[in-house]
PDB file of C-alpha atoms in Angstrom:
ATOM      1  CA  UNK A 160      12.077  -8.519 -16.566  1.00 66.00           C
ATOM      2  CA  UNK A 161       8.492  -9.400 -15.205  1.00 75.00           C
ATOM      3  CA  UNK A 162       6.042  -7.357 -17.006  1.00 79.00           C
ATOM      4  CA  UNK A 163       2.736  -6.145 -15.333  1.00 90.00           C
ATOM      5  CA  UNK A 164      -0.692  -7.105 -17.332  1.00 91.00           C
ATOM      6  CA  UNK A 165      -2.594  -4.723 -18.620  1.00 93.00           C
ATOM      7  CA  UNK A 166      -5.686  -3.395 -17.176  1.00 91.00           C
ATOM      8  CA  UNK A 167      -8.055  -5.265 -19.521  1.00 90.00           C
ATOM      9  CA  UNK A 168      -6.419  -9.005 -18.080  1.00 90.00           C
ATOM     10  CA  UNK A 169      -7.192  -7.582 -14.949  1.00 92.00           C
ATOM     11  CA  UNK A 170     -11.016  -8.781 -14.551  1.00 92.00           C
ATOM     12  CA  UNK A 171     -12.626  -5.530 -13.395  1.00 95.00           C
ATOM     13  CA  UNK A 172     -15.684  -4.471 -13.902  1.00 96.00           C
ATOM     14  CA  UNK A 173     -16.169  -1.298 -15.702  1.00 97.00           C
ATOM     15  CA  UNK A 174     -16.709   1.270 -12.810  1.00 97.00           C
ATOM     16  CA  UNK A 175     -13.174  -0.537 -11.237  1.00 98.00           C
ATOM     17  CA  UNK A 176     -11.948  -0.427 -14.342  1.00 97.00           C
ATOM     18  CA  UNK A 177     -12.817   3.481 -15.132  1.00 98.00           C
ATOM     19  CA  UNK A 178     -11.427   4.679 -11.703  1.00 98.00           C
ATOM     20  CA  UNK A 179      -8.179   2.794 -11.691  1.00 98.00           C
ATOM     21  CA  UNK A 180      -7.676   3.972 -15.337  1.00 98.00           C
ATOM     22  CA  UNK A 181      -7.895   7.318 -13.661  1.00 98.00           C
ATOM     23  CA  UNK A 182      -5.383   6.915 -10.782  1.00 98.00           C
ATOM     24  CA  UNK A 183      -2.878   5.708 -13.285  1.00 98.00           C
ATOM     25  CA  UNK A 184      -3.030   7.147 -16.372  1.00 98.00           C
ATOM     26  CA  UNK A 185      -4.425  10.523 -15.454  1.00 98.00           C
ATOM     27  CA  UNK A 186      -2.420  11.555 -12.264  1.00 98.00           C
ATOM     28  CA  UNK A 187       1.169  10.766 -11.439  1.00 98.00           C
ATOM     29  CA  UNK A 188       3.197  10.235 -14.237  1.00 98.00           C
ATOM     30  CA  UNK A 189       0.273   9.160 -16.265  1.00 98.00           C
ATOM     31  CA  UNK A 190       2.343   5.884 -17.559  1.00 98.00           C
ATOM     32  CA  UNK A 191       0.609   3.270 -15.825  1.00 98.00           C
ATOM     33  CA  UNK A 192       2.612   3.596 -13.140  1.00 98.00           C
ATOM     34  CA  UNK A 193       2.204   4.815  -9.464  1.00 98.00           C
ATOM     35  CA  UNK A 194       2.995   6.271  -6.437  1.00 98.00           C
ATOM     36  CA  UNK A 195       0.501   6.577  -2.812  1.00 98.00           C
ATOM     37  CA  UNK A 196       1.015   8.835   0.249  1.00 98.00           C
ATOM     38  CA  UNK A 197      -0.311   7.161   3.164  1.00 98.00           C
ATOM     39  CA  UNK A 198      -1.251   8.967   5.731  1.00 98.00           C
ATOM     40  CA  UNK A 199      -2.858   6.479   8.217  1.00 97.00           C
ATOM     41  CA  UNK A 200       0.048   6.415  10.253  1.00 97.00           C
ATOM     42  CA  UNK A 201      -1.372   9.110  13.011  1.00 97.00           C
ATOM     43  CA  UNK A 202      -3.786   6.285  13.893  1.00 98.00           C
ATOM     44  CA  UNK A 203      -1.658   3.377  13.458  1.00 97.00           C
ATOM     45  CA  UNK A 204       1.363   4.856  15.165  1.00 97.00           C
ATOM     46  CA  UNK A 205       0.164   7.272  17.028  1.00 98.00           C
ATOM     47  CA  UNK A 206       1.698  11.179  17.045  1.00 98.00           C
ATOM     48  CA  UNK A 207       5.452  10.193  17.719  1.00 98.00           C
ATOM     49  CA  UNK A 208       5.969   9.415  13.842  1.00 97.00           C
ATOM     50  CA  UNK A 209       5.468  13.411  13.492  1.00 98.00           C
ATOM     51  CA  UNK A 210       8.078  14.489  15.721  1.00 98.00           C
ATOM     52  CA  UNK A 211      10.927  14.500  13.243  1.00 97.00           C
ATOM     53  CA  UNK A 212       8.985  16.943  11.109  1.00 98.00           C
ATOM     54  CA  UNK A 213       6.286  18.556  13.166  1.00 98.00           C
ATOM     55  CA  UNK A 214       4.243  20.089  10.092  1.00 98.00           C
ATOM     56  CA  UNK A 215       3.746  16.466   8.995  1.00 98.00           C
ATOM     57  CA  UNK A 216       0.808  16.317  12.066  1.00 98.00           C
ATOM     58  CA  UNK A 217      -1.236  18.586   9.895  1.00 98.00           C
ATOM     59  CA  UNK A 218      -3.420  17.140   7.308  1.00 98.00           C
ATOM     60  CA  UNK A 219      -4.117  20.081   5.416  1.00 97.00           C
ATOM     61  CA  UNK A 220      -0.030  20.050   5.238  1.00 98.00           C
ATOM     62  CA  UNK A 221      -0.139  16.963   3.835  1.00 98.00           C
ATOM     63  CA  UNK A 222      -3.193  16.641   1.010  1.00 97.00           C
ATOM     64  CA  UNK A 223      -0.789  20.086  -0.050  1.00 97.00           C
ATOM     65  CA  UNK A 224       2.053  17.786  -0.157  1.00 98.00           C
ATOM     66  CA  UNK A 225      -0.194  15.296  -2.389  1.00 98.00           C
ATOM     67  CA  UNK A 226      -1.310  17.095  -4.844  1.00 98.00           C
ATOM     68  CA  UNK A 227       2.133  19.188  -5.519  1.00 98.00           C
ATOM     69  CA  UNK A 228       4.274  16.541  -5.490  1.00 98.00           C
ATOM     70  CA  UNK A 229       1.891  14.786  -8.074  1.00 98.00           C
ATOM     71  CA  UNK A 230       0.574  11.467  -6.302  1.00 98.00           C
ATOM     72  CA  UNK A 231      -1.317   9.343  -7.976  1.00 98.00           C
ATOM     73  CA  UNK A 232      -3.276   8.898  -4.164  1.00 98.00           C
ATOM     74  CA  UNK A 233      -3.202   9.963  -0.722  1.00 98.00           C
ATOM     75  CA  UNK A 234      -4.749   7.327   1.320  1.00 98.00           C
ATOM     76  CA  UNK A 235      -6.634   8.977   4.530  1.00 98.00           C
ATOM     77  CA  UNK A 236      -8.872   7.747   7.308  1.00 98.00           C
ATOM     78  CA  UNK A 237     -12.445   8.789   7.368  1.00 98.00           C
ATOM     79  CA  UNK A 238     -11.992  11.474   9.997  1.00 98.00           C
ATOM     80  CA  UNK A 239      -9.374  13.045   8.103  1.00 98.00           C
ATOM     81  CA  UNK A 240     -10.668  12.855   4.816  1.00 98.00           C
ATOM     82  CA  UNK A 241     -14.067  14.300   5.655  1.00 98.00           C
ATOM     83  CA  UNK A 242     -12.328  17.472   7.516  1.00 97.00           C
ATOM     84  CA  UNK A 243      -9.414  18.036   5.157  1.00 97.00           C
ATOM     85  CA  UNK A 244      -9.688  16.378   1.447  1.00 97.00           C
ATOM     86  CA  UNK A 245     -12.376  18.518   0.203  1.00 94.00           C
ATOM     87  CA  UNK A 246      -9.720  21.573  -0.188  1.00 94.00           C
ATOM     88  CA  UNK A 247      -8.305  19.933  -2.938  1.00 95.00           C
ATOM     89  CA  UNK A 248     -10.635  17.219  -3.840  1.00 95.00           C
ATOM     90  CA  UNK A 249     -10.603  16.315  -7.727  1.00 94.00           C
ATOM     91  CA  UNK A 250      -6.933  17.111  -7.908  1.00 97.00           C
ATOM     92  CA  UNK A 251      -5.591  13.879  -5.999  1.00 98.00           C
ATOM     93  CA  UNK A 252      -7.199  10.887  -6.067  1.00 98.00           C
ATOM     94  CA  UNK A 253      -8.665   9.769  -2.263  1.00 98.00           C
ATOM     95  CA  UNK A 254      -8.041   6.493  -1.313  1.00 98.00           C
ATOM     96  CA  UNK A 255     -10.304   6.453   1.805  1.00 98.00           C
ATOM     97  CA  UNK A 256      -9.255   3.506   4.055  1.00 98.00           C
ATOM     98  CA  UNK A 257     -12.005   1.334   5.687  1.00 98.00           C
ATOM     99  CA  UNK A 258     -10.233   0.114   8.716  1.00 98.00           C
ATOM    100  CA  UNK A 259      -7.366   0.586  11.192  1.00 98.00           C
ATOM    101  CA  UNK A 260      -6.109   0.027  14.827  1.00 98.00           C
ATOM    102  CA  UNK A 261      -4.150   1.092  17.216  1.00 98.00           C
ATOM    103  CA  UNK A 262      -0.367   0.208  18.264  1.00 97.00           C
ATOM    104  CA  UNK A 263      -1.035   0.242  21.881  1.00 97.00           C
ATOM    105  CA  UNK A 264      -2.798  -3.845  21.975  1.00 95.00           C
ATOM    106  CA  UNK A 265       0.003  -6.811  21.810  1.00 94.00           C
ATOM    107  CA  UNK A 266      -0.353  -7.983  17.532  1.00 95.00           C
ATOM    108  CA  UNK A 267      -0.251 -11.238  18.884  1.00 94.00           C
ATOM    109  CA  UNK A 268      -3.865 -11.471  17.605  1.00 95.00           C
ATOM    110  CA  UNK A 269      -4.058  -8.364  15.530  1.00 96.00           C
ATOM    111  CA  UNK A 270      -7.663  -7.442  14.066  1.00 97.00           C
ATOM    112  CA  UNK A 271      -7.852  -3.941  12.050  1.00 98.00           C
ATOM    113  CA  UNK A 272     -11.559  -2.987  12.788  1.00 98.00           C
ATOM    114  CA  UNK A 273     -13.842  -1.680  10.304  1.00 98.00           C
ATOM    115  CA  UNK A 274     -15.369   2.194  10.525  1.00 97.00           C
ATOM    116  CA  UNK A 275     -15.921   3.208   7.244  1.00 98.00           C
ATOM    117  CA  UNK A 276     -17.737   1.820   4.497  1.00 98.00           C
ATOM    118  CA  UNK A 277     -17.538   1.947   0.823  1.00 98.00           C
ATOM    119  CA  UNK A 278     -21.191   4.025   0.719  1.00 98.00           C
ATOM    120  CA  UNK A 279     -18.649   6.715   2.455  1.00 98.00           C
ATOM    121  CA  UNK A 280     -15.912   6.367  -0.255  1.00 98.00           C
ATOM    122  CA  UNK A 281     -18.455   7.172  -2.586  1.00 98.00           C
ATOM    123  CA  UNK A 282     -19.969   9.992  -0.917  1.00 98.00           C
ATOM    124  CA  UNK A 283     -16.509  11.533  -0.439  1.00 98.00           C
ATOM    125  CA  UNK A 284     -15.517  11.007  -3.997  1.00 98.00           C
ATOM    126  CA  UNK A 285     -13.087   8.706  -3.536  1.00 98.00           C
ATOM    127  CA  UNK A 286     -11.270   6.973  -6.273  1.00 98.00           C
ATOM    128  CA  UNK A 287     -10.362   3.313  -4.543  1.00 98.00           C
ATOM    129  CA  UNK A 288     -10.555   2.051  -0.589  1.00 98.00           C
ATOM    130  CA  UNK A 289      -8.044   0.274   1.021  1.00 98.00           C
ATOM    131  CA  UNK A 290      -8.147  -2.577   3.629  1.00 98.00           C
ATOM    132  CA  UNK A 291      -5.718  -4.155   5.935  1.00 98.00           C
ATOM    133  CA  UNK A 292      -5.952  -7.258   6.265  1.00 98.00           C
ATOM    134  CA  UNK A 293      -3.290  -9.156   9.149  1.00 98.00           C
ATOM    135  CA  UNK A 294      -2.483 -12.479   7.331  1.00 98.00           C
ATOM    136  CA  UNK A 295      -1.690 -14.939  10.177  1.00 96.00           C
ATOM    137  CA  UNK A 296      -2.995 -13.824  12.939  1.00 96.00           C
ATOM    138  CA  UNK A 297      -5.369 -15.695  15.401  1.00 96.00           C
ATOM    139  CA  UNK A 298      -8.908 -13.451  14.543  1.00 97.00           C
ATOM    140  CA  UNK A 299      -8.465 -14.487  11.203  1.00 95.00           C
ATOM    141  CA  UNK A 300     -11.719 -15.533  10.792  1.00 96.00           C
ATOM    142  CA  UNK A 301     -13.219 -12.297  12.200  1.00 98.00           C
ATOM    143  CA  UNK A 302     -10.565 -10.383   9.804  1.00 98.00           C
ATOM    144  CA  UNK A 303     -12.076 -12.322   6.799  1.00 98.00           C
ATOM    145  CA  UNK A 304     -15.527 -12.202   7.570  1.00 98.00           C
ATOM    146  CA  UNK A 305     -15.709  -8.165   7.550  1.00 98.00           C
ATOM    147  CA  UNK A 306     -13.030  -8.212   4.432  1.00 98.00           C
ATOM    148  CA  UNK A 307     -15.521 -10.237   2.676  1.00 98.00           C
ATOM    149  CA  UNK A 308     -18.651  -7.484   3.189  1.00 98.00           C
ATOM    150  CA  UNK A 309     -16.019  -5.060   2.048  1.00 98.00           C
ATOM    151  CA  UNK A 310     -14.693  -6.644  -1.200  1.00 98.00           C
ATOM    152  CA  UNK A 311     -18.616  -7.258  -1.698  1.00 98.00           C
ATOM    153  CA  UNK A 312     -19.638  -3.319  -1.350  1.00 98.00           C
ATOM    154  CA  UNK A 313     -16.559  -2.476  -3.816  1.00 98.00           C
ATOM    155  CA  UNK A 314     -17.336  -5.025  -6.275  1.00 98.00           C
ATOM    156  CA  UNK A 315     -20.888  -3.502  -6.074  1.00 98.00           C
ATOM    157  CA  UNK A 316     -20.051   0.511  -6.281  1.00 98.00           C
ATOM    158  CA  UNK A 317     -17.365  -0.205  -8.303  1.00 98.00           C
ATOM    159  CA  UNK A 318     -14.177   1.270  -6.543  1.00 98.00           C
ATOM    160  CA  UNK A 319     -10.870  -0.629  -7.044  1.00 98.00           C
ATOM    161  CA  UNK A 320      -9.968  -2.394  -3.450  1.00 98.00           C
ATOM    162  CA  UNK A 321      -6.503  -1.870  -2.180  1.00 98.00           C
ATOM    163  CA  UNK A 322      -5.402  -4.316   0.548  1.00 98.00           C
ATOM    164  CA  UNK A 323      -2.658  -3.537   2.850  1.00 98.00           C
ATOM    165  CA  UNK A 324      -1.803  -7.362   3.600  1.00 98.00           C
ATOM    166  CA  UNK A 325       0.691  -7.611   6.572  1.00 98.00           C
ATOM    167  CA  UNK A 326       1.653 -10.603   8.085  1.00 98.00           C
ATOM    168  CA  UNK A 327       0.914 -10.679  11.935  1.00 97.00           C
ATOM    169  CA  UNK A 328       0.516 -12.666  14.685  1.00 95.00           C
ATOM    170  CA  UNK A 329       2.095 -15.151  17.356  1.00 92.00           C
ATOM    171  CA  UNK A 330       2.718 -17.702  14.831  1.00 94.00           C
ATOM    172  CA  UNK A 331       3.999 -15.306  12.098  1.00 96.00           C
ATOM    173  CA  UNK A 332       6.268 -14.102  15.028  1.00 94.00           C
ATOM    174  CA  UNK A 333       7.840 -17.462  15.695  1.00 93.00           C
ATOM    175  CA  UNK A 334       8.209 -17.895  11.720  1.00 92.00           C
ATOM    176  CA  UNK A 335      10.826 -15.232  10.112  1.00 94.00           C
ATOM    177  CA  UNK A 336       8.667 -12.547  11.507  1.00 96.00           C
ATOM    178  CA  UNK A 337       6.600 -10.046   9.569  1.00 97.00           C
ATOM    179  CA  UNK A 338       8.932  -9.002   6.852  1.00 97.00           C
ATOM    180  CA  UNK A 339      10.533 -12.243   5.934  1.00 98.00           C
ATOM    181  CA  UNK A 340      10.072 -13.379   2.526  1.00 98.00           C
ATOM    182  CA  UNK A 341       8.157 -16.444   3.773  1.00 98.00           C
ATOM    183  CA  UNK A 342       5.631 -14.163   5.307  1.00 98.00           C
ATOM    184  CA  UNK A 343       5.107 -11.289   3.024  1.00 98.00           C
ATOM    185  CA  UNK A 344       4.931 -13.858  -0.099  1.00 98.00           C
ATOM    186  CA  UNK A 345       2.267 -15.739   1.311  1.00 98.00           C
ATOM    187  CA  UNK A 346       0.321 -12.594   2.488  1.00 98.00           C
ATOM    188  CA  UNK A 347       0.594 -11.021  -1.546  1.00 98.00           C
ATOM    189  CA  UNK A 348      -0.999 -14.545  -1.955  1.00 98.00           C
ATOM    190  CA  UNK A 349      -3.940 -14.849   0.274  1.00 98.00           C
ATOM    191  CA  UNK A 350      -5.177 -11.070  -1.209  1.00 98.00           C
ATOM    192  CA  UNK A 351      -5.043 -11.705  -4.612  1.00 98.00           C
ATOM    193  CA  UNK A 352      -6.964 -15.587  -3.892  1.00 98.00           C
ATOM    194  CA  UNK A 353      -9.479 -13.232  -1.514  1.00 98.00           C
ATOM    195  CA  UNK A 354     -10.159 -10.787  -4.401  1.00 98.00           C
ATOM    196  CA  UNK A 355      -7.718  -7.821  -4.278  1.00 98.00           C
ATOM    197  CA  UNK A 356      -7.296  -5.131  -6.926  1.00 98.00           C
ATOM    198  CA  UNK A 357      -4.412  -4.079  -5.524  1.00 98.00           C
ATOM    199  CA  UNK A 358      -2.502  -5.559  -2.658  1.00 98.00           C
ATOM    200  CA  UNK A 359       0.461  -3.576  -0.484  1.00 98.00           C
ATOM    201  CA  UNK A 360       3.498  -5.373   0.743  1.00 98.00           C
ATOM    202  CA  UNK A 361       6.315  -4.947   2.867  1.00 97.00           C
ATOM    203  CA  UNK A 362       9.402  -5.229   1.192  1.00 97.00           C
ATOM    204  CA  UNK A 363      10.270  -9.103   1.519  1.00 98.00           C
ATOM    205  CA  UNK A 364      13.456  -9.636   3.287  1.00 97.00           C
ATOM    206  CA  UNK A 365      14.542 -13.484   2.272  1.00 97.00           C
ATOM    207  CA  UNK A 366      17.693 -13.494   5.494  1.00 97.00           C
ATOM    208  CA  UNK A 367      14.772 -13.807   7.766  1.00 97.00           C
ATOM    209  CA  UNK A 368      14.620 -17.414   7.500  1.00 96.00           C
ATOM    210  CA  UNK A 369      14.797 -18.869  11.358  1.00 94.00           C
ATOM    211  CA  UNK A 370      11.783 -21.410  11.588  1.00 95.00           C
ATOM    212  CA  UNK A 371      10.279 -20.293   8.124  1.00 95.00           C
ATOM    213  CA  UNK A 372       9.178 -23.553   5.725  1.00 94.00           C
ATOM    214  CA  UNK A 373      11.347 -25.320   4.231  1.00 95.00           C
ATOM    215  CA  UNK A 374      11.083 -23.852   0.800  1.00 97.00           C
ATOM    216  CA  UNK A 375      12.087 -20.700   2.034  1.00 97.00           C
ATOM    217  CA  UNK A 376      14.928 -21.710   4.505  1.00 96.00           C
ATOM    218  CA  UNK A 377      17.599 -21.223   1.583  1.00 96.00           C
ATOM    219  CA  UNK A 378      19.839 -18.529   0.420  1.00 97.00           C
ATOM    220  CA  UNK A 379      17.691 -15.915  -1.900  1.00 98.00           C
ATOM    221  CA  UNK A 380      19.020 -12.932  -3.244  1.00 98.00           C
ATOM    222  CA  UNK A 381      16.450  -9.225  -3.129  1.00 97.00           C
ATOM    223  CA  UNK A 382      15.709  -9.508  -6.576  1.00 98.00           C
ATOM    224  CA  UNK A 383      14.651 -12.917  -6.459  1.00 98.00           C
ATOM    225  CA  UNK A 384      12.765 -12.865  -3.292  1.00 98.00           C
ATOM    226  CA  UNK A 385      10.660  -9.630  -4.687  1.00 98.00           C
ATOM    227  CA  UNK A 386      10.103 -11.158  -8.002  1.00 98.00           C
ATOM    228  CA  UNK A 387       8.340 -14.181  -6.242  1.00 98.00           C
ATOM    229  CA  UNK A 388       6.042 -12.026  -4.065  1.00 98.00           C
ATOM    230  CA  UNK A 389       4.752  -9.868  -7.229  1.00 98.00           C
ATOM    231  CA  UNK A 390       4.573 -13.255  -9.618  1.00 98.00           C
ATOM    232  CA  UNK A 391       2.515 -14.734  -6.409  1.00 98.00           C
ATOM    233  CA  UNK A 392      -0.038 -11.880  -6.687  1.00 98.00           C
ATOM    234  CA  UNK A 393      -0.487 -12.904 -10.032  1.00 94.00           C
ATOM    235  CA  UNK A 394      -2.888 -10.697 -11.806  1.00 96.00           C
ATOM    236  CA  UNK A 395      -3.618  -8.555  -8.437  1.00 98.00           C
ATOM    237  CA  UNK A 396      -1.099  -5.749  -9.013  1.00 98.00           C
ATOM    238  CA  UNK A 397       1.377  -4.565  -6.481  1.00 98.00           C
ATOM    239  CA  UNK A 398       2.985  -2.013  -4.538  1.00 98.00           C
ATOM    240  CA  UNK A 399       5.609  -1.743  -2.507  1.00 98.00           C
ATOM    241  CA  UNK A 400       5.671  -0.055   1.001  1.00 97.00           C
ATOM    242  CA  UNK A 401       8.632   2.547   2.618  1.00 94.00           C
ATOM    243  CA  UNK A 402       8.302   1.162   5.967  1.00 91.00           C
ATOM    244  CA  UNK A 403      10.508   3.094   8.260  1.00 91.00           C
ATOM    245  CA  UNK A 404      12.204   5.881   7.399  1.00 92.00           C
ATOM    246  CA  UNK A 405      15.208   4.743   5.366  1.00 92.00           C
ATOM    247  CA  UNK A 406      18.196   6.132   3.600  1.00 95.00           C
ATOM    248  CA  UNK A 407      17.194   7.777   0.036  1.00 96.00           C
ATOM    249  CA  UNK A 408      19.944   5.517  -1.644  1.00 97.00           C
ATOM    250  CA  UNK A 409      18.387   2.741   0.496  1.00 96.00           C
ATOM    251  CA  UNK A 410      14.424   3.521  -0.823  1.00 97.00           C
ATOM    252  CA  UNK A 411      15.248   4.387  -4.481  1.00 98.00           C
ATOM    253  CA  UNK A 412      17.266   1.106  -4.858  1.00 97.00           C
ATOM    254  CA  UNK A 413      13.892  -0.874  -2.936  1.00 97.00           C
ATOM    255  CA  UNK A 414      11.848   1.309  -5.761  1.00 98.00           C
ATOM    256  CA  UNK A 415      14.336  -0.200  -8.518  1.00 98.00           C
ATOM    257  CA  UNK A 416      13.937  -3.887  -6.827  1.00 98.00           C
ATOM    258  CA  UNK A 417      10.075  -3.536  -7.258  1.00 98.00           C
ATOM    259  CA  UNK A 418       9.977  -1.979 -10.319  1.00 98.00           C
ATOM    260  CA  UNK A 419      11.981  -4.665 -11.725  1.00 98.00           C
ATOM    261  CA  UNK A 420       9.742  -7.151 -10.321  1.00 98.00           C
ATOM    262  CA  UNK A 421       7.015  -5.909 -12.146  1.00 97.00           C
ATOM    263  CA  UNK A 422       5.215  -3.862  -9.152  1.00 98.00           C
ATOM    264  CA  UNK A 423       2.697  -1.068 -10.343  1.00 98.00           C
ATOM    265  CA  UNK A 424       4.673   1.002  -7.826  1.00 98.00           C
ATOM    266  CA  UNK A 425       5.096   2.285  -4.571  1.00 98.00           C
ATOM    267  CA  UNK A 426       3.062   3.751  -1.550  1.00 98.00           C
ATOM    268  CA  UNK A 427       5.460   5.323   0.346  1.00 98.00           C
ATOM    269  CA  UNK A 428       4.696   7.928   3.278  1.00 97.00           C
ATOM    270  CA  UNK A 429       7.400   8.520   6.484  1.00 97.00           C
ATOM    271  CA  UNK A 430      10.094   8.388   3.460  1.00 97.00           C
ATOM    272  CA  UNK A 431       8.392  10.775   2.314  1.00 98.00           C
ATOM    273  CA  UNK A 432       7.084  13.440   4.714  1.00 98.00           C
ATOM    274  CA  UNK A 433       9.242  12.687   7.846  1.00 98.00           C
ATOM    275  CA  UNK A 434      11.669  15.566   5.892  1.00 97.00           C
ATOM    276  CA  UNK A 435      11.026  19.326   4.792  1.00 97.00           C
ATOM    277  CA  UNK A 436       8.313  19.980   2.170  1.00 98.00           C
ATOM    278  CA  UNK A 437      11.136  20.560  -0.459  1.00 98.00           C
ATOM    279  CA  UNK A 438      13.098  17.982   0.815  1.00 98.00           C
ATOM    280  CA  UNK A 439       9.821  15.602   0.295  1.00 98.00           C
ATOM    281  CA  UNK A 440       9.023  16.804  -3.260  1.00 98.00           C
ATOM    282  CA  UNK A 441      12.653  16.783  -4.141  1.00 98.00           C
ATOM    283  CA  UNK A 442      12.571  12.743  -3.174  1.00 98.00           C
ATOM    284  CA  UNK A 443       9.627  12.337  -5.036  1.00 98.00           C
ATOM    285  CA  UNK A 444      11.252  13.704  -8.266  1.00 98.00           C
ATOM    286  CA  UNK A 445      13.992  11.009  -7.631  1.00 98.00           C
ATOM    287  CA  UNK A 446      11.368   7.913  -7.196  1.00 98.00           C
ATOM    288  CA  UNK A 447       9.485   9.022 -10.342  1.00 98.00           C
ATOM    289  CA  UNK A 448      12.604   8.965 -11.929  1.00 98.00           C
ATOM    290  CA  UNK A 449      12.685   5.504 -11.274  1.00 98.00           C
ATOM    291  CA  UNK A 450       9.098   4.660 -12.542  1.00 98.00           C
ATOM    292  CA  UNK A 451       9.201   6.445 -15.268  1.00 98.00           C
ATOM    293  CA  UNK A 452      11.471   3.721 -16.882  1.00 98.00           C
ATOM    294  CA  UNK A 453       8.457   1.093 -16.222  1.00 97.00           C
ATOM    295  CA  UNK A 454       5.786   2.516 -17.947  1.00 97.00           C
ATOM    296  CA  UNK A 455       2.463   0.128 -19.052  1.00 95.00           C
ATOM    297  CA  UNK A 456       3.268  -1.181 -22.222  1.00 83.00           C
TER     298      UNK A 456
END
């Protein structure tokens, strides 16, 4: 079993260091492991992703959600995080992300624009910011060039960067698509070689092989294909993503999968609050049940 390195292998400086020793050992199961609610989705998706469970469209419903079921993070948008985090902020780390986009444009050239800094992270109290960065696509040297000012302000205030690193794009399209393993091994790749703390992934799924490089046009098995993304991230650590709404049986063995891999944990949000509030923290109780057998050694 792939193990994860410890914090001091990690590189950080000490205010990186301080903060993410803080979202892991002093929230969630406090073992080193950890698991995010995202909540970016409103933006990204749009409302239609809180139709299945209509109280999901509040905020204040769920930062409640957060801190009760024990997150190590909720990651919010700036709008959302001014207006609703300070009810229960100090008791669930803030992971304020700097950038997002709509789903309404093509992603044939996808470009997540930047409207929040890391001065507001700060201001807000925020533990870590995120990023998405779209590996593949067409503006990526406009995508770089404003990730590069952010991993510079983080570096400089000292908040741990998460990047959400999806493959996108025409040419990731015509290559396995997003999800294959080709594409979300080499995206784990380019954001720990552009600096990550912590990159995000999309489960890898190795069938996806039509037009993918050679390397990757054989027969891998789930384990294998998730072990390679989290050993290509190297000493960036990972976690994994819910995607979709899935089966439980479906998400907890995914959780297992990463775990195994050596993944720091999981940031999982429609799996989680596309269901009743007790159904939510009930699922929750089953995922930690899972990371609590991966603890930091």
């Amino acid at each position: 079993m792939p193990t994860r390195p410890p914090l001091r292998q990690l590189g950080l400086s000490t205010g990186k260091k301080a903060r993410l020793h803080r979202i892991l050992f002093r929230h969630g199961l406090g073992n080193g492991t950890a698991i995010f609610l995202p909540y970016d989705q409103g933006l990204e998706h749009g409302p239609r992703d809180f139709f299945v469970n209509p109280a999901a469209g509040d905020p204040a419903y769920i930062t409640k959600l957060a801190v009760k079921g024990g997150f190590n993070g909720i990651a919010l948008q700036i709008g959302l995080a001014e207006k609703f985090y300070w009810d229960y902020a100090g008791e669930v780390p803030l992971i304020l992300k700097l950038n997002g986009k709509t789903e309404i444009p093509s992603d044939a050239e996808a470009l997540s624009p930047v409207h929040a800094s890391v001065a507001d992270a700060v201001r807000l109290g925020a533990d870590a910011v995120g990023y998405t960065m779209y590996v593949g696509t067409p503006a990526q040297e406009q995508d770089f060039a404003q990730y590069h000012q952010v991993r510079e302000d983080a570096h400089h205030y000292g908040l741990p960067l998460i990047v959400w690193a999806y493959p996108r794009g025409s040419a990731i399209d015509s290559k396995g698509g997003k999800d294959s393993f080709y594409a979300v091994d080499y995206a784990a790749r380019t954001a720990s070689e552009l600096g990550a703390d912590i990159v995000k992934v999309n489960f890898p799924r190795p069938e996806l092989r039509t037009a993918v490089r050679q390397e990757y046009a054989r027969d891998f098995s789930t384990q294998e294909a998730i072990d390679a993304v989290v050993r290509s991230a190297n000493r960036t650590y990972v976690l994994v993503s819910g995607g979709e709404k899935s089966g439980d049986e479906a998400m907890l063995e995914k959780a297992r999968h990463a775990m195994e891999a050596g993944a720091v944990g999981l940031i999982f949000g429609r799996n989680i609050w596309q269901r009743s509030y007790d159904d939510s923290l009930a699922f929750v109780d089953r995922l930690k049940e899972v990371l609590a057998k991966y603890p930091a050694l």
